[in-house]
PDB file of C-alpha atoms in Angstrom:
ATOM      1  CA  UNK H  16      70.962 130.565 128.269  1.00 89.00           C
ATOM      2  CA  UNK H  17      70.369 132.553 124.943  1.00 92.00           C
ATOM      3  CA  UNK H  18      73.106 130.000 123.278  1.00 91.00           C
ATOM      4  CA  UNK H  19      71.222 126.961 125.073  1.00 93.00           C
ATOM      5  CA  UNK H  20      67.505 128.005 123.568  1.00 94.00           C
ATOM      6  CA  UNK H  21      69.217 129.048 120.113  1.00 95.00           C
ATOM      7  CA  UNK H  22      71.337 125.835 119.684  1.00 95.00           C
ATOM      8  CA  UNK H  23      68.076 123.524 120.942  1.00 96.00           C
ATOM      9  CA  UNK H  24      65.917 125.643 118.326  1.00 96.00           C
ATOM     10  CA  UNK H  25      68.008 124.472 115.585  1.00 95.00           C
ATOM     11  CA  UNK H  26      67.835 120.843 116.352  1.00 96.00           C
ATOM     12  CA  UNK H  27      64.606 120.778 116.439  1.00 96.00           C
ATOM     13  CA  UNK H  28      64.857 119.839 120.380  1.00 96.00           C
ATOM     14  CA  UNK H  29      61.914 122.299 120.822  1.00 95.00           C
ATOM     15  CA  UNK H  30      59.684 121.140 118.561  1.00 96.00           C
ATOM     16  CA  UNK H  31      60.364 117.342 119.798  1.00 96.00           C
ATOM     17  CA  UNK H  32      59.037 118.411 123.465  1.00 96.00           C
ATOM     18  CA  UNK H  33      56.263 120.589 122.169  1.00 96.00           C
ATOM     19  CA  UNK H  34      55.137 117.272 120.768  1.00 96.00           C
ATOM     20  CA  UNK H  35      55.464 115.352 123.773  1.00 95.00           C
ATOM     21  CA  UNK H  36      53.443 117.398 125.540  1.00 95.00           C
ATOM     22  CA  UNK H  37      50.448 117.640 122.863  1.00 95.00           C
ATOM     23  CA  UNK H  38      50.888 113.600 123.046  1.00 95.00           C
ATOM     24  CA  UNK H  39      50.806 113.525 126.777  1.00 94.00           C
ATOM     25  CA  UNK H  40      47.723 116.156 127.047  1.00 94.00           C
ATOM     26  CA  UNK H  41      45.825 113.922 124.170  1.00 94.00           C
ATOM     27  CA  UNK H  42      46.227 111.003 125.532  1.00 94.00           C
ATOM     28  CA  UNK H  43      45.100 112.239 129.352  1.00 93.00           C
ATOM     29  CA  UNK H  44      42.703 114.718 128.354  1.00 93.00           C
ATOM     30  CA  UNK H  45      43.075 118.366 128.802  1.00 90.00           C
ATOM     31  CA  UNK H  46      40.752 118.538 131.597  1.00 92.00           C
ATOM     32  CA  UNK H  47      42.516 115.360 133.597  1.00 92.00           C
ATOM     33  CA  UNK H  48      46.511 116.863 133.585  1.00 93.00           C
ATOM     34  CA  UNK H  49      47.772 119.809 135.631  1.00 93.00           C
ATOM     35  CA  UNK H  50      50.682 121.912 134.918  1.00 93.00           C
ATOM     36  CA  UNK H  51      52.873 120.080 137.197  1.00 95.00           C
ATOM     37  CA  UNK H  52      51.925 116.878 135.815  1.00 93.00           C
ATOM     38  CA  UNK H  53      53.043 117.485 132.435  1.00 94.00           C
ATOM     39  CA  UNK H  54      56.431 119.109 133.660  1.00 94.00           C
ATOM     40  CA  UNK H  55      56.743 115.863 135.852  1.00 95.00           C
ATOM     41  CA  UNK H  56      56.555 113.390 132.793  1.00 94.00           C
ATOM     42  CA  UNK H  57      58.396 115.743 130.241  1.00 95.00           C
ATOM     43  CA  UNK H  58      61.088 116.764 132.176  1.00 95.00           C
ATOM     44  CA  UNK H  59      63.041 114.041 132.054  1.00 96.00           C
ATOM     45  CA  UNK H  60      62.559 113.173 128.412  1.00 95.00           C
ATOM     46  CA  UNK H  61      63.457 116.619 128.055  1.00 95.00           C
ATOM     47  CA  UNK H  62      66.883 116.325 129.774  1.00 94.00           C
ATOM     48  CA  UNK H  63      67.612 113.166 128.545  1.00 95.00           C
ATOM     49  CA  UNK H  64      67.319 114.047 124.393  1.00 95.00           C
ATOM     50  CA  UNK H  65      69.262 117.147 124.737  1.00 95.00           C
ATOM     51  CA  UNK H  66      71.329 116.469 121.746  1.00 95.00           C
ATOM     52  CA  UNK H  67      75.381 115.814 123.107  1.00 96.00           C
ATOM     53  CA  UNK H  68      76.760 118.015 120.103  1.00 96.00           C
ATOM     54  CA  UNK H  69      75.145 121.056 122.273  1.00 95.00           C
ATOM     55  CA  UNK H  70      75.954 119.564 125.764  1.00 95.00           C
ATOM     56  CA  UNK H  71      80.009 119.252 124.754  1.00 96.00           C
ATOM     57  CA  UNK H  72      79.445 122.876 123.014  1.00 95.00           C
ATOM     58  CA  UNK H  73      78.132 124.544 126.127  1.00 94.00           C
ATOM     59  CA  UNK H  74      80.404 122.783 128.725  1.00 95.00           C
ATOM     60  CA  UNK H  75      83.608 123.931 126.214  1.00 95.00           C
ATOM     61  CA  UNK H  76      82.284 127.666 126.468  1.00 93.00           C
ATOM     62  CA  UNK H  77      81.709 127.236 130.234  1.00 92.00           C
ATOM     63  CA  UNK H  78      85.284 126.137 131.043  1.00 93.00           C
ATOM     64  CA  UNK H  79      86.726 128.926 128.683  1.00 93.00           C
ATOM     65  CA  UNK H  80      84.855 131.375 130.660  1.00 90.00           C
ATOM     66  CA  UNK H  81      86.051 129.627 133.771  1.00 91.00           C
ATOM     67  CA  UNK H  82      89.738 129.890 132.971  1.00 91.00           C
ATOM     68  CA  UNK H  83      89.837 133.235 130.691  1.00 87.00           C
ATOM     69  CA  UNK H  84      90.813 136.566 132.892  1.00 83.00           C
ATOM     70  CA  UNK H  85      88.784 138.604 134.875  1.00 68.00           C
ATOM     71  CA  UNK H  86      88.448 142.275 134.300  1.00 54.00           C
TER      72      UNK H  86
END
């Protein structure tokens, strides 16, 4: 998860969503959104502009873990 954050950091993934979310709340008001509405509308712009340089670099570590020993 570290990796994830660290990687999404650098590509500026972070700052992208931060300004979805100021976009969303300014264009509903902050008084007219909850919580769970914002997570509802970003989420999936979130998941979806995850940049696939990062997805193929954590998926590679994952099955390297997967078939390296256990000690």
């Amino acid at each position: 998860m570290e990796l994830l954050r660290e990687r999404l950091v650098e590509s500026g993934w972070k700052d992208e969503m931060k300004a979805l979310c100021r976009e969303y709340i300014k264009k509903k008001g902050r008084n007219n959104i909850t919580i769970d509405d914002l997570v509802h509308v970003i989420t999936p712009k979130g998941r979806a502009s995850i940049p696939d340089p990062i997805k193929a670099e954590l998926l590679q570590r994952i099955r390297t873990f997967l078939v390296s020993p256990t000690l």
